[in-house]
């Protein structure tokens, strides 16, 4: 941002992203210009809150103007609308920094989010702290005169949004900020007293400071009748959360949420409560419809802390656990000191009690939404399900409640299912809730690991979020049913005595082959054994105890958190034609070079089906080419007939047993 300095006036260029933003705001971002008033009033309210908090320890900041209020002054003769507050104010440097850049650090993220959402998502304005620029929806010139609390000088910022702004000394008798909008010719309706009163009531009735509107009144009568201007309080100026629930309408809750969050959409649900036990506090919590851009920030929290109606801090992370960071709202305590610090909050028994209550009320709210408004809950889960599942690894106390809230896709049908519904559909004799972990539904739906489960008619949950594997391990069981991964080596399926005996015989009959496979793959697998989970595929890799699924390994590696790979167990389907052929080939000629080739091909196939990379993809590709060439020319099968090892067909698509040597 460049600056051209004159004796009394500095000319600065906007940050590059600001110029893009102004174009978007003016031309396409908002569909309702009237939103500008809510944004500017909310900013002024924040400035008043900040001053009131600082005045707890610095009471001298209030001496030049004791009142904390907003004033809205229309001037029809000049065509201007002024929004003034007696809040914290801004210094010269703060004017340049706050009004010349987007949210100081969020400019690129803001513009990227706009691009992704088609430049039409109004909720983004407030999220990125750029509500000030909504003034240009109705004004072609904006002037800001501000005097910081405790400072003796004032400064004037002005711009017509053409790429530059000016900053120069100004006169202001008291602290605070006055924003004057020079309204466009077609926006003069916002000078109308009735219109302004209606907008304040609609959008800002719950601001906790008086909003005074300059109105014109007729005084006297007859020859002495005259017109005079006066400031009149328009809003209720009382904390909405302190009112009785019976006195607050749904529309009022929704508008308060928008004031609090700068979100354009209504919340999905909310809960309003008061605790009168050993600690006294009031709370109002909301569940948003869409996630904010910084949802995954580790510092992100959305609950404001008040003490005796005095704003203390925004995003109080000690009140809300990380896995509830999407919750928005306010907590107002009567027991905390007004000069509370972040350090004191961390060791406060009062805060721990409030936090426990916030968690309970949030879970109750989500349970009610899931029960009474399933469509809204589905919307919530698509936006915040991944965050909620983090709680399964962190909250042992509420594990069962969280388990009832989670939703997954499954092998039963398209769409989401709850664990409770899954349990009601479990087959007779089914002892566990089965799941498979992978990148997507498409990637796991036809996994060979599910073959025996499907054959038994068991439903399998598809877990496709990066957090799911940890969440399942945190939950462990639901309604007395253990959660079991279909990828795990210790998958125990109910079998009859006859089936167990048959497996023992198969294991004995394949011992020569499994020993050979273990020898060939000694660097890659921990064990080779006969499988009872495969019905159609020749082999699969399963995760041994302490191991990590392939998809999770890949995610950790991509994020620079790779760990030593624990060797898998290779399971073999004794009834598959390829395995039968390979056993026969090994029995006839234990030294046949094709045996090792086929074993490596089978291992490559297992790696591909679990989603792991191949150690030598070029070699695998050459084998596939050789196979396709052989099939195209209908040449004899490679069963000891002299075909070079590099041209042995891959077992994954080998022809039916008719081509195999008995």
Tab-separated table of N, CA and C in Angstrom, residues 60-149:
chain	number	residue	atom	x	y	z
A	60	UNK	N	-10.591	6.620	33.271
A	60	UNK	CA	-10.371	7.969	32.740
A	60	UNK	C	-10.737	8.080	31.263
A	61	UNK	N	-10.854	6.940	30.549
A	61	UNK	CA	-11.213	6.985	29.131
A	61	UNK	C	-12.628	7.523	28.912
A	62	UNK	N	-13.465	7.486	29.948
A	62	UNK	CA	-14.864	7.908	29.813
A	62	UNK	C	-15.087	9.364	30.207
A	63	UNK	N	-14.053	10.063	30.675
A	63	UNK	CA	-14.292	11.366	31.298
A	63	UNK	C	-14.804	12.424	30.319
A	64	UNK	N	-14.387	12.378	29.041
A	64	UNK	CA	-14.836	13.418	28.111
A	64	UNK	C	-16.222	13.142	27.557
A	65	UNK	N	-16.702	11.896	27.685
A	65	UNK	CA	-18.036	11.553	27.187
A	65	UNK	C	-18.505	10.306	27.928
A	66	UNK	N	-19.232	10.456	29.041
A	66	UNK	CA	-19.647	9.295	29.844
A	66	UNK	C	-20.595	8.348	29.114
A	67	UNK	N	-21.388	8.884	28.195
A	67	UNK	CA	-22.412	8.058	27.542
A	67	UNK	C	-21.779	7.101	26.531
A	68	UNK	N	-22.285	5.871	26.506
A	68	UNK	CA	-21.918	4.886	25.489
A	68	UNK	C	-23.144	4.685	24.612
A	69	UNK	N	-23.120	5.254	23.404
A	69	UNK	CA	-24.314	5.224	22.565
A	69	UNK	C	-23.957	5.383	21.090
A	70	UNK	N	-24.943	5.085	20.241
A	70	UNK	CA	-24.825	5.293	18.796
A	70	UNK	C	-25.821	6.374	18.393
A	71	UNK	N	-25.426	7.157	17.399
A	71	UNK	CA	-26.312	8.212	16.906
A	71	UNK	C	-26.384	8.120	15.382
A	72	UNK	N	-27.567	8.152	14.863
A	72	UNK	CA	-27.773	8.099	13.418
A	72	UNK	C	-28.450	9.400	12.997
A	73	UNK	N	-27.762	10.139	12.136
A	73	UNK	CA	-28.215	11.489	11.784
A	73	UNK	C	-28.363	11.612	10.268
A	74	UNK	N	-29.597	11.682	9.757
A	74	UNK	CA	-29.801	11.937	8.326
A	74	UNK	C	-29.820	13.448	8.049
A	75	UNK	N	-29.292	13.846	6.919
A	75	UNK	CA	-29.299	15.259	6.525
A	75	UNK	C	-29.763	15.328	5.075
A	76	UNK	N	-31.039	15.645	4.893
A	76	UNK	CA	-31.628	15.661	3.552
A	76	UNK	C	-31.020	16.760	2.690
A	77	UNK	N	-30.680	17.899	3.289
A	77	UNK	CA	-30.125	19.006	2.512
A	77	UNK	C	-28.769	18.632	1.905
A	78	UNK	N	-27.925	17.969	2.686
A	78	UNK	CA	-26.604	17.582	2.195
A	78	UNK	C	-26.605	16.213	1.513
A	79	UNK	N	-27.689	15.455	1.693
A	79	UNK	CA	-27.739	14.107	1.116
A	79	UNK	C	-26.806	13.141	1.809
A	80	UNK	N	-26.630	13.320	3.132
A	80	UNK	CA	-25.704	12.456	3.882
A	80	UNK	C	-26.418	11.733	5.014
A	81	UNK	N	-25.839	10.587	5.383
A	81	UNK	CA	-26.300	9.823	6.538
A	81	UNK	C	-25.071	9.535	7.398
A	82	UNK	N	-25.124	9.918	8.671
A	82	UNK	CA	-23.988	9.741	9.570
A	82	UNK	C	-24.324	8.736	10.660
A	83	UNK	N	-23.438	7.772	10.843
A	83	UNK	CA	-23.549	6.796	11.942
A	83	UNK	C	-22.378	7.066	12.871
A	84	UNK	N	-22.673	7.506	14.086
A	84	UNK	CA	-21.634	7.929	15.027
A	84	UNK	C	-21.727	7.112	16.302
A	85	UNK	N	-20.562	6.784	16.867
A	85	UNK	CA	-20.539	6.099	18.157
A	85	UNK	C	-19.575	6.808	19.088
A	86	UNK	N	-19.732	6.552	20.374
A	86	UNK	CA	-18.820	7.124	21.376
A	86	UNK	C	-17.910	6.021	21.916
A	87	UNK	N	-17.466	5.163	21.019
A	87	UNK	CA	-16.685	3.996	21.402
A	87	UNK	C	-15.192	4.227	21.453
A	88	UNK	N	-14.445	3.188	21.181
A	88	UNK	CA	-13.005	3.175	21.394
A	88	UNK	C	-12.252	4.082	20.441
A	89	UNK	N	-12.809	4.335	19.241
A	89	UNK	CA	-12.166	5.206	18.274
A	89	UNK	C	-10.928	4.584	17.643
A	90	UNK	N	-10.332	5.302	16.683
A	90	UNK	CA	-9.152	4.809	15.971
A	90	UNK	C	-8.102	5.900	15.853
A	91	UNK	N	-6.853	5.489	15.936
A	91	UNK	CA	-5.721	6.393	15.707
A	91	UNK	C	-5.482	6.525	14.201
A	92	UNK	N	-4.533	7.348	13.846
A	92	UNK	CA	-4.151	7.505	12.443
A	92	UNK	C	-3.761	6.163	11.837
A	93	UNK	N	-2.863	5.453	12.515
A	93	UNK	CA	-2.381	4.182	11.969
A	93	UNK	C	-3.489	3.139	11.892
A	94	UNK	N	-4.382	3.146	12.862
A	94	UNK	CA	-5.490	2.184	12.845
A	94	UNK	C	-6.458	2.472	11.706
A	95	UNK	N	-6.687	3.726	11.398
A	95	UNK	CA	-7.532	4.071	10.250
A	95	UNK	C	-6.939	3.516	8.959
A	96	UNK	N	-5.641	3.725	8.786
A	96	UNK	CA	-4.980	3.249	7.573
A	96	UNK	C	-5.024	1.733	7.493
A	97	UNK	N	-4.730	1.097	8.630
A	97	UNK	CA	-4.660	-0.366	8.651
A	97	UNK	C	-6.043	-1.003	8.551
A	98	UNK	N	-6.996	-0.523	9.355
A	98	UNK	CA	-8.309	-1.166	9.421
A	98	UNK	C	-9.166	-0.924	8.189
A	99	UNK	N	-9.009	0.230	7.564
A	99	UNK	CA	-9.864	0.556	6.421
A	99	UNK	C	-9.144	0.446	5.092
A	100	UNK	N	-7.889	0.050	5.122
A	100	UNK	CA	-7.147	-0.095	3.866
A	100	UNK	C	-6.820	-1.524	3.509
A	101	UNK	N	-7.113	-2.443	4.430
A	101	UNK	CA	-6.856	-3.860	4.177
A	101	UNK	C	-8.085	-4.664	4.581
A	102	UNK	N	-8.116	-5.941	4.134
A	102	UNK	CA	-9.230	-6.812	4.491
A	102	UNK	C	-8.852	-7.629	5.707
A	103	UNK	N	-9.509	-7.374	6.821
A	103	UNK	CA	-9.348	-8.191	8.029
A	103	UNK	C	-7.884	-8.440	8.366
A	104	UNK	N	-7.018	-7.535	7.911
A	104	UNK	CA	-5.578	-7.575	8.207
A	104	UNK	C	-4.887	-8.784	7.607
A	105	UNK	N	-5.470	-9.975	7.725
A	105	UNK	CA	-4.767	-11.179	7.290
A	105	UNK	C	-5.618	-12.100	6.434
A	106	UNK	N	-6.878	-11.786	6.281
A	106	UNK	CA	-7.753	-12.742	5.616
A	106	UNK	C	-8.119	-12.394	4.191
A	107	UNK	N	-7.365	-11.493	3.552
A	107	UNK	CA	-7.779	-10.998	2.249
A	107	UNK	C	-7.849	-12.085	1.188
A	108	UNK	N	-6.782	-12.868	1.080
A	108	UNK	CA	-6.770	-13.886	0.029
A	108	UNK	C	-7.834	-14.943	0.291
A	109	UNK	N	-7.959	-15.347	1.579
A	109	UNK	CA	-8.963	-16.344	1.900
A	109	UNK	C	-10.361	-15.834	1.578
A	110	UNK	N	-10.577	-14.540	1.850
A	110	UNK	CA	-11.888	-13.954	1.569
A	110	UNK	C	-12.217	-14.023	0.083
A	111	UNK	N	-11.283	-13.590	-0.733
A	111	UNK	CA	-11.546	-13.567	-2.167
A	111	UNK	C	-11.654	-14.978	-2.736
A	112	UNK	N	-10.872	-15.911	-2.201
A	112	UNK	CA	-10.994	-17.295	-2.647
A	112	UNK	C	-12.361	-17.855	-2.299
A	113	UNK	N	-12.837	-17.535	-1.095
A	113	UNK	CA	-14.151	-18.022	-0.691
A	113	UNK	C	-15.239	-17.428	-1.575
A	114	UNK	N	-15.095	-16.146	-1.919
A	114	UNK	CA	-16.067	-15.519	-2.816
A	114	UNK	C	-16.090	-16.213	-4.168
A	115	UNK	N	-14.904	-16.503	-4.682
A	115	UNK	CA	-14.818	-17.149	-5.993
A	115	UNK	C	-15.467	-18.522	-5.960
A	116	UNK	N	-15.232	-19.271	-4.884
A	116	UNK	CA	-15.794	-20.613	-4.775
A	116	UNK	C	-17.303	-20.576	-4.662
A	117	UNK	N	-17.835	-19.529	-4.061
A	117	UNK	CA	-19.271	-19.450	-3.838
A	117	UNK	C	-19.967	-18.577	-4.885
A	118	UNK	N	-19.288	-18.314	-5.973
A	118	UNK	CA	-19.920	-17.560	-7.043
A	118	UNK	C	-20.117	-16.097	-6.734
A	119	UNK	N	-19.379	-15.565	-5.760
A	119	UNK	CA	-19.404	-14.139	-5.428
A	119	UNK	C	-20.785	-13.667	-5.013
A	120	UNK	N	-21.583	-14.568	-4.434
A	120	UNK	CA	-22.938	-14.189	-4.055
A	120	UNK	C	-23.238	-14.462	-2.582
A	121	UNK	N	-22.283	-14.908	-1.818
A	121	UNK	CA	-22.536	-15.341	-0.457
A	121	UNK	C	-22.383	-14.175	0.501
A	122	UNK	N	-23.514	-13.638	0.968
A	122	UNK	CA	-23.488	-12.437	1.788
A	122	UNK	C	-22.901	-12.673	3.165
A	123	UNK	N	-22.989	-13.890	3.679
A	123	UNK	CA	-22.502	-14.148	5.029
A	123	UNK	C	-20.997	-13.915	5.139
A	124	UNK	N	-20.283	-13.956	4.021
A	124	UNK	CA	-18.834	-13.827	4.075
A	124	UNK	C	-18.383	-12.442	4.525
A	125	UNK	N	-19.190	-11.439	4.254
A	125	UNK	CA	-18.807	-10.078	4.607
A	125	UNK	C	-18.453	-9.980	6.086
A	126	UNK	N	-19.368	-10.384	6.948
A	126	UNK	CA	-19.117	-10.279	8.376
A	126	UNK	C	-18.020	-11.193	8.843
A	127	UNK	N	-17.940	-12.377	8.286
A	127	UNK	CA	-16.944	-13.352	8.728
A	127	UNK	C	-15.531	-12.831	8.551
A	128	UNK	N	-15.319	-12.016	7.547
A	128	UNK	CA	-13.960	-11.555	7.255
A	128	UNK	C	-13.716	-10.130	7.751
A	129	UNK	N	-14.652	-9.597	8.528
A	129	UNK	CA	-14.424	-8.290	9.096
A	129	UNK	C	-14.405	-7.164	8.085
A	130	UNK	N	-15.160	-7.283	7.013
A	130	UNK	CA	-15.126	-6.260	5.974
A	130	UNK	C	-16.494	-5.594	5.791
A	131	UNK	N	-17.316	-5.625	6.847
A	131	UNK	CA	-18.654	-5.035	6.752
A	131	UNK	C	-18.632	-3.550	6.472
A	132	UNK	N	-17.544	-2.879	6.830
A	132	UNK	CA	-17.464	-1.437	6.593
A	132	UNK	C	-17.686	-1.101	5.123
A	133	UNK	N	-17.166	-1.953	4.243
A	133	UNK	CA	-17.218	-1.643	2.813
A	133	UNK	C	-18.616	-1.785	2.227
A	134	UNK	N	-19.552	-2.340	2.996
A	134	UNK	CA	-20.935	-2.373	2.521
A	134	UNK	C	-21.509	-0.961	2.412
A	135	UNK	N	-20.839	0.023	3.023
A	135	UNK	CA	-21.282	1.416	2.910
A	135	UNK	C	-21.356	1.851	1.453
A	136	UNK	N	-20.474	1.281	0.614
A	136	UNK	CA	-20.444	1.689	-0.795
A	136	UNK	C	-21.592	1.101	-1.614
A	137	UNK	N	-22.441	0.328	-0.979
A	137	UNK	CA	-23.668	-0.099	-1.657
A	137	UNK	C	-24.592	1.089	-1.888
A	138	UNK	N	-24.561	2.031	-0.945
A	138	UNK	CA	-25.502	3.150	-1.018
A	138	UNK	C	-24.804	4.499	-1.160
A	139	UNK	N	-23.492	4.545	-0.980
A	139	UNK	CA	-22.775	5.821	-1.013
A	139	UNK	C	-21.714	5.825	-2.102
A	140	UNK	N	-21.493	6.982	-2.699
A	140	UNK	CA	-20.400	7.096	-3.660
A	140	UNK	C	-19.172	7.766	-3.037
A	141	UNK	N	-19.338	8.254	-1.810
A	141	UNK	CA	-18.204	8.783	-1.053
A	141	UNK	C	-18.456	8.510	0.430
A	142	UNK	N	-17.406	8.084	1.129
A	142	UNK	CA	-17.521	7.796	2.563
A	142	UNK	C	-16.419	8.552	3.295
A	143	UNK	N	-16.809	9.219	4.392
A	143	UNK	CA	-15.853	9.935	5.233
A	143	UNK	C	-15.940	9.383	6.654
A	144	UNK	N	-14.782	9.149	7.253
A	144	UNK	CA	-14.721	8.622	8.617
A	144	UNK	C	-13.866	9.559	9.453
A	145	UNK	N	-14.460	10.142	10.493
A	145	UNK	CA	-13.724	10.984	11.427
A	145	UNK	C	-13.665	10.237	12.751
A	146	UNK	N	-12.440	10.026	13.259
A	146	UNK	CA	-12.298	9.204	14.461
A	146	UNK	C	-11.260	9.789	15.405
A	147	UNK	N	-11.579	9.666	16.679
A	147	UNK	CA	-10.635	10.078	17.729
A	147	UNK	C	-10.549	8.930	18.726
A	148	UNK	N	-9.365	8.387	18.886
A	148	UNK	CA	-9.176	7.242	19.774
A	148	UNK	C	-9.317	7.662	21.225
A	149	UNK	N	-9.884	6.771	22.024
A	149	UNK	CA	-10.041	7.043	23.456
A	149	UNK	C	-8.679	7.299	24.088
